[in-house]
């Protein structure tokens, strides 16, 4: 049975626009594979504690001496990620980038000698690749001709997931949520069509 890891990062929980969009992505994935198991990792309302001193120190040393505190949490989150065939991240844009909740998850799963290795040629990811879908909600626009702010979210997530070996990252977004209900309704329709087009163009397991 396939496993989908759903990481939801908004403090608004299930009322969040990013949660809603990530549910639409999950809907498409489950339509293709109704038996898939969805593991929920809701970190927006129940944040992961930031990494502790022992964890940070162990990342500088040659060995991971800490087996307690946030190192334990890191191991739990890495195993959860390793066990997933596919990952769906629902996240708002906060201050032009990922919210603190998602950054904390990243600090736990992007770990030297565990999910990436440092080599003379640079950092090398240690996880086998798998699809990562990112559902973003933003108050304003961050892409296209009408973008009025820089986007540090999508290039950062692509780079940091790539660092651990996850190169197949696809982004969908609902932008301009701050422009009123009409704008949100239109954005939902547009992104819904985009999602339908994307998934209908993807080959199924049967070919
Ligand atoms: C702390 C904070 C920072 C934000 N920063 C941005 C930003 O930089 N750019 C933007 O377009 N919207 C920003 N927003 C607006 C949210 O991205 C927007 O309300 C989004 O729809 C929230 O998604 P959610 O419902 O999934 O939480 C910010 C919101 C908060 C609470």
mmCIF file of C-alpha atoms and ligand atoms in Angstrom:
data_model
loop_
_atom_site.group_PDB
_atom_site.id
_atom_site.type_symbol
_atom_site.label_atom_id
_atom_site.label_comp_id
_atom_site.label_asym_id
_atom_site.label_seq_id
_atom_site.Cartn_x
_atom_site.Cartn_y
_atom_site.Cartn_z
ATOM 1 C CA UNK A 1 0.000 0.000 0.000
ATOM 2 C CA UNK A 2 1.303 3.459 -0.901
ATOM 3 C CA UNK A 3 1.749 6.071 1.791
ATOM 4 C CA UNK A 4 1.207 9.802 1.359
ATOM 5 C CA UNK A 5 2.653 12.155 3.974
ATOM 6 C CA UNK A 6 0.515 15.285 4.373
ATOM 7 C CA UNK A 7 2.355 18.095 6.151
ATOM 8 C CA UNK A 8 0.000 20.992 6.927
ATOM 9 C CA UNK A 9 1.681 24.150 8.142
ATOM 10 C CA UNK A 10 -0.919 26.880 8.613
ATOM 11 C CA UNK A 11 -1.794 28.110 12.102
ATOM 12 C CA UNK A 12 -5.359 28.244 10.739
ATOM 13 C CA UNK A 13 -5.523 24.463 10.668
ATOM 14 C CA UNK A 14 -8.305 22.960 8.583
ATOM 15 C CA UNK A 15 -9.802 26.413 7.844
ATOM 16 C CA UNK A 16 -6.643 27.384 5.999
ATOM 17 C CA UNK A 17 -6.637 28.042 2.271
ATOM 18 C CA UNK A 18 -3.400 26.082 1.919
ATOM 19 C CA UNK A 19 -5.024 23.150 3.759
ATOM 20 C CA UNK A 20 -7.977 23.316 1.387
ATOM 21 C CA UNK A 21 -5.668 23.268 -1.639
ATOM 22 C CA UNK A 22 -3.589 20.430 -0.233
ATOM 23 C CA UNK A 23 -6.833 18.459 0.252
ATOM 24 C CA UNK A 24 -7.592 18.950 -3.440
ATOM 25 C CA UNK A 25 -4.169 17.537 -4.324
ATOM 26 C CA UNK A 26 -4.776 14.616 -1.957
ATOM 27 C CA UNK A 27 -8.127 14.080 -3.648
ATOM 28 C CA UNK A 28 -6.434 13.663 -7.028
ATOM 29 C CA UNK A 29 -3.788 11.349 -5.596
ATOM 30 C CA UNK A 30 -6.422 9.204 -3.862
ATOM 31 C CA UNK A 31 -8.502 9.056 -7.011
ATOM 32 C CA UNK A 32 -5.497 7.473 -8.711
ATOM 33 C CA UNK A 33 -4.733 5.209 -5.777
ATOM 34 C CA UNK A 34 -7.791 4.784 -3.494
ATOM 35 C CA UNK A 35 -5.920 2.357 -1.213
ATOM 36 C CA UNK A 36 -3.180 4.880 -0.354
ATOM 37 C CA UNK A 37 -2.712 5.627 3.326
ATOM 38 C CA UNK A 38 -2.509 9.319 4.286
ATOM 39 C CA UNK A 39 -0.307 10.148 7.277
ATOM 40 C CA UNK A 40 -1.270 13.523 8.764
ATOM 41 C CA UNK A 41 1.507 15.697 10.174
ATOM 42 C CA UNK A 42 -0.256 18.907 11.251
ATOM 43 C CA UNK A 43 2.453 21.305 12.387
ATOM 44 C CA UNK A 44 0.700 24.649 11.990
ATOM 45 C CA UNK A 45 -1.393 24.522 15.153
ATOM 46 C CA UNK A 46 0.807 22.082 17.001
ATOM 47 C CA UNK A 47 4.299 23.304 16.076
ATOM 48 C CA UNK A 48 7.413 21.169 16.285
ATOM 49 C CA UNK A 49 9.743 22.499 18.935
ATOM 50 C CA UNK A 50 12.750 24.294 17.394
ATOM 51 C CA UNK A 51 15.947 22.239 17.363
ATOM 52 C CA UNK A 52 17.813 22.184 20.679
ATOM 53 C CA UNK A 53 21.460 22.749 21.643
ATOM 54 C CA UNK A 54 22.451 19.073 21.565
ATOM 55 C CA UNK A 55 21.051 18.664 18.061
ATOM 56 C CA UNK A 56 22.781 21.822 16.782
ATOM 57 C CA UNK A 57 26.103 20.797 18.343
ATOM 58 C CA UNK A 58 25.913 17.287 16.903
ATOM 59 C CA UNK A 59 25.551 18.762 13.418
ATOM 60 C CA UNK A 60 28.959 20.430 13.771
ATOM 61 C CA UNK A 61 30.718 17.346 15.141
ATOM 62 C CA UNK A 62 31.689 14.240 13.268
ATOM 63 C CA UNK A 63 29.154 12.119 15.151
ATOM 64 C CA UNK A 64 25.516 12.407 16.242
ATOM 65 C CA UNK A 65 26.029 12.058 19.974
ATOM 66 C CA UNK A 66 22.580 13.202 21.010
ATOM 67 C CA UNK A 67 19.893 10.550 21.265
ATOM 68 C CA UNK A 68 17.443 12.710 23.165
ATOM 69 C CA UNK A 69 15.442 15.919 22.800
ATOM 70 C CA UNK A 70 14.958 17.183 19.282
ATOM 71 C CA UNK A 71 17.300 14.530 17.831
ATOM 72 C CA UNK A 72 14.622 11.980 18.769
ATOM 73 C CA UNK A 73 11.999 14.131 17.086
ATOM 74 C CA UNK A 74 14.241 14.488 14.039
ATOM 75 C CA UNK A 75 14.568 10.712 13.766
ATOM 76 C CA UNK A 76 10.786 10.289 14.032
ATOM 77 C CA UNK A 77 10.156 12.881 11.305
ATOM 78 C CA UNK A 78 12.892 11.526 9.002
ATOM 79 C CA UNK A 79 11.483 7.993 9.283
ATOM 80 C CA UNK A 80 8.003 9.307 8.535
ATOM 81 C CA UNK A 81 9.356 11.048 5.432
ATOM 82 C CA UNK A 82 11.408 8.009 4.384
ATOM 83 C CA UNK A 83 8.304 5.826 4.650
ATOM 84 C CA UNK A 84 6.248 8.046 2.336
ATOM 85 C CA UNK A 85 5.905 7.345 -1.386
ATOM 86 C CA UNK A 86 4.692 10.879 -1.941
ATOM 87 C CA UNK A 87 4.593 14.102 0.110
ATOM 88 C CA UNK A 88 1.975 16.873 0.088
ATOM 89 C CA UNK A 89 2.881 20.086 1.900
ATOM 90 C CA UNK A 90 0.177 22.690 2.530
ATOM 91 C CA UNK A 91 1.693 26.007 3.513
ATOM 92 C CA UNK A 92 0.917 29.715 3.668
ATOM 93 C CA UNK A 93 3.506 32.256 2.546
ATOM 94 C CA UNK A 94 4.717 34.159 5.589
ATOM 95 C CA UNK A 95 6.947 37.168 5.072
ATOM 96 C CA UNK A 96 7.887 36.112 1.556
ATOM 97 C CA UNK A 97 8.975 32.623 2.558
ATOM 98 C CA UNK A 98 7.953 29.482 4.489
ATOM 99 C CA UNK A 99 6.246 29.892 7.895
ATOM 100 C CA UNK A 100 8.271 29.110 11.022
ATOM 101 C CA UNK A 101 6.395 25.802 11.462
ATOM 102 C CA UNK A 102 7.618 24.501 8.105
ATOM 103 C CA UNK A 103 11.139 25.812 8.677
ATOM 104 C CA UNK A 104 11.256 23.841 11.910
ATOM 105 C CA UNK A 105 10.144 20.641 10.109
ATOM 106 C CA UNK A 106 12.871 21.280 7.522
ATOM 107 C CA UNK A 107 15.491 21.749 10.265
ATOM 108 C CA UNK A 108 14.498 18.318 11.607
ATOM 109 C CA UNK A 109 14.411 16.372 8.336
ATOM 110 C CA UNK A 110 17.381 17.999 6.576
ATOM 111 C CA UNK A 111 20.129 16.492 8.723
ATOM 112 C CA UNK A 112 23.769 15.973 7.877
ATOM 113 C CA UNK A 113 24.934 12.306 7.728
ATOM 114 C CA UNK A 114 21.269 11.234 7.855
ATOM 115 C CA UNK A 115 19.430 12.766 4.911
ATOM 116 C CA UNK A 116 22.365 14.447 3.163
ATOM 117 C CA UNK A 117 26.113 14.046 3.038
ATOM 118 C CA UNK A 118 28.763 16.727 2.657
ATOM 119 C CA UNK A 119 31.294 15.762 -0.017
ATOM 120 C CA UNK A 120 34.188 17.650 -1.659
ATOM 121 C CA UNK A 121 31.826 18.233 -4.581
ATOM 122 C CA UNK A 122 29.077 19.666 -2.350
ATOM 123 C CA UNK A 123 26.032 18.338 -0.507
ATOM 124 C CA UNK A 124 24.559 15.059 -1.735
ATOM 125 C CA UNK A 125 21.028 13.941 -0.865
ATOM 126 C CA UNK A 126 20.627 10.519 0.749
ATOM 127 C CA UNK A 127 16.864 9.980 0.310
ATOM 128 C CA UNK A 128 15.465 8.223 -2.763
ATOM 129 C CA UNK A 129 13.477 10.673 -4.862
ATOM 130 C CA UNK A 130 9.670 10.751 -4.668
ATOM 131 C CA UNK A 131 7.060 13.321 -5.733
ATOM 132 C CA UNK A 132 6.561 16.325 -3.474
ATOM 133 C CA UNK A 133 3.504 18.534 -4.064
ATOM 134 C CA UNK A 134 3.386 21.953 -2.408
ATOM 135 C CA UNK A 135 0.062 23.791 -1.940
ATOM 136 C CA UNK A 136 0.698 27.466 -1.202
ATOM 137 C CA UNK A 137 -1.705 30.194 -0.112
ATOM 138 C CA UNK A 138 -0.575 33.826 -0.174
ATOM 139 C CA UNK A 139 -2.278 37.114 0.586
ATOM 140 C CA UNK A 140 -0.733 38.810 -2.453
ATOM 141 C CA UNK A 141 0.771 37.628 -5.733
ATOM 142 C CA UNK A 142 4.292 36.215 -5.856
ATOM 143 C CA UNK A 143 4.415 34.894 -9.433
ATOM 144 C CA UNK A 144 3.480 36.132 -12.880
ATOM 145 C CA UNK A 145 3.284 39.658 -14.314
ATOM 146 C CA UNK A 146 1.256 40.993 -11.406
ATOM 147 C CA UNK A 147 3.664 39.830 -8.684
ATOM 148 C CA UNK A 148 4.460 42.680 -6.329
ATOM 149 C CA UNK A 149 6.795 40.902 -3.946
ATOM 150 C CA UNK A 150 9.817 38.619 -4.120
ATOM 151 C CA UNK A 151 9.300 34.880 -3.745
ATOM 152 C CA UNK A 152 11.768 33.212 -1.400
ATOM 153 C CA UNK A 153 9.375 30.320 -0.741
ATOM 154 C CA UNK A 154 9.364 28.252 -3.931
ATOM 155 C CA UNK A 155 13.103 28.527 -4.799
ATOM 156 C CA UNK A 156 14.016 27.791 -1.186
ATOM 157 C CA UNK A 157 11.777 24.718 -0.885
ATOM 158 C CA UNK A 158 13.004 23.393 -4.217
ATOM 159 C CA UNK A 159 16.634 23.836 -3.175
ATOM 160 C CA UNK A 160 16.284 22.414 0.328
ATOM 161 C CA UNK A 161 14.240 19.376 -0.775
ATOM 162 C CA UNK A 162 16.774 18.809 -3.548
ATOM 163 C CA UNK A 163 19.546 18.869 -0.972
ATOM 164 C CA UNK A 164 18.170 15.680 0.626
ATOM 165 C CA UNK A 165 17.437 13.997 -2.709
ATOM 166 C CA UNK A 166 13.836 15.069 -3.374
ATOM 167 C CA UNK A 167 14.086 16.629 -6.811
ATOM 168 C CA UNK A 168 10.538 16.085 -8.068
ATOM 169 C CA UNK A 169 8.834 19.115 -6.474
ATOM 170 C CA UNK A 170 5.631 20.582 -7.983
ATOM 171 C CA UNK A 171 3.989 23.783 -6.768
ATOM 172 C CA UNK A 172 0.335 24.857 -6.908
ATOM 173 C CA UNK A 173 -0.943 28.056 -5.354
ATOM 174 C CA UNK A 174 -3.925 30.173 -4.425
ATOM 175 C CA UNK A 175 -2.632 33.736 -4.551
ATOM 176 C CA UNK A 176 -4.247 37.073 -3.630
ATOM 177 C CA UNK A 177 -6.323 35.713 -0.765
ATOM 178 C CA UNK A 178 -6.183 39.241 0.668
ATOM 179 C CA UNK A 179 -8.098 40.655 -2.311
ATOM 180 C CA UNK A 180 -11.559 39.547 -1.218
ATOM 181 C CA UNK A 181 -13.896 36.605 -1.685
ATOM 182 C CA UNK A 182 -14.346 37.091 -5.440
ATOM 183 C CA UNK A 183 -10.602 36.931 -6.040
ATOM 184 C CA UNK A 184 -10.337 33.826 -3.864
ATOM 185 C CA UNK A 185 -13.251 32.148 -5.660
ATOM 186 C CA UNK A 186 -11.622 32.856 -9.052
ATOM 187 C CA UNK A 187 -8.230 31.645 -7.849
ATOM 188 C CA UNK A 188 -9.800 28.422 -6.558
ATOM 189 C CA UNK A 189 -11.404 27.747 -9.949
ATOM 190 C CA UNK A 190 -8.187 28.552 -11.849
ATOM 191 C CA UNK A 191 -6.025 26.357 -9.635
ATOM 192 C CA UNK A 192 -8.647 23.592 -9.627
ATOM 193 C CA UNK A 193 -8.471 23.482 -13.439
ATOM 194 C CA UNK A 194 -4.687 23.588 -13.337
ATOM 195 C CA UNK A 195 -4.677 20.622 -10.942
ATOM 196 C CA UNK A 196 -7.121 18.642 -13.071
ATOM 197 C CA UNK A 197 -4.982 19.315 -16.163
ATOM 198 C CA UNK A 198 -1.812 18.319 -14.365
ATOM 199 C CA UNK A 199 -3.149 15.028 -13.010
ATOM 200 C CA UNK A 200 -4.893 14.032 -16.233
ATOM 201 C CA UNK A 201 -1.563 14.451 -18.064
ATOM 202 C CA UNK A 202 0.314 12.194 -15.643
ATOM 203 C CA UNK A 203 0.711 8.518 -16.519
ATOM 204 C CA UNK A 204 -0.984 6.116 -14.099
ATOM 205 C CA UNK A 205 0.809 3.106 -12.576
ATOM 206 C CA UNK A 206 -0.913 0.967 -15.203
ATOM 207 C CA UNK A 207 0.721 3.131 -17.907
HETATM 208 C C1 LIG B 1 2.767 36.441 9.674
HETATM 209 C C2 LIG B 1 2.190 36.529 8.290
HETATM 210 C C3 LIG B 1 2.986 36.924 7.240
HETATM 211 C C4 LIG B 1 2.477 36.987 5.954
HETATM 212 N N1 LIG B 1 3.295 37.342 4.936
HETATM 213 C C5 LIG B 1 2.829 37.339 3.662
HETATM 214 C C6 LIG B 1 3.708 37.623 2.582
HETATM 215 O O1 LIG B 1 4.898 37.864 2.728
HETATM 216 N N2 LIG B 1 3.177 37.614 1.332
HETATM 217 C C7 LIG B 1 1.854 37.344 1.085
HETATM 218 O O2 LIG B 1 1.464 37.348 -0.071
HETATM 219 N N3 LIG B 1 1.013 37.080 2.111
HETATM 220 C C8 LIG B 1 1.466 37.047 3.380
HETATM 221 N N4 LIG B 1 0.633 36.732 4.425
HETATM 222 C C9 LIG B 1 -0.781 36.423 4.127
HETATM 223 C C10 LIG B 1 -1.001 34.910 4.020
HETATM 224 O O3 LIG B 1 -0.087 34.305 3.125
HETATM 225 C C11 LIG B 1 -2.420 34.679 3.495
HETATM 226 O O4 LIG B 1 -3.357 35.174 4.432
HETATM 227 C C12 LIG B 1 -2.705 33.219 3.199
HETATM 228 O O5 LIG B 1 -3.894 33.091 2.478
HETATM 229 C C13 LIG B 1 -2.798 32.396 4.472
HETATM 230 O O6 LIG B 1 -2.942 31.058 4.108
HETATM 231 P P1 LIG B 1 -3.602 29.987 5.088
HETATM 232 O O7 LIG B 1 -5.090 30.251 5.069
HETATM 233 O O8 LIG B 1 -3.256 28.692 4.437
HETATM 234 O O9 LIG B 1 -2.983 30.166 6.420
HETATM 235 C C14 LIG B 1 1.118 36.678 5.712
HETATM 236 C C15 LIG B 1 0.304 36.284 6.792
HETATM 237 C C16 LIG B 1 0.829 36.223 8.058
HETATM 238 C C17 LIG B 1 -0.055 35.767 9.200
#
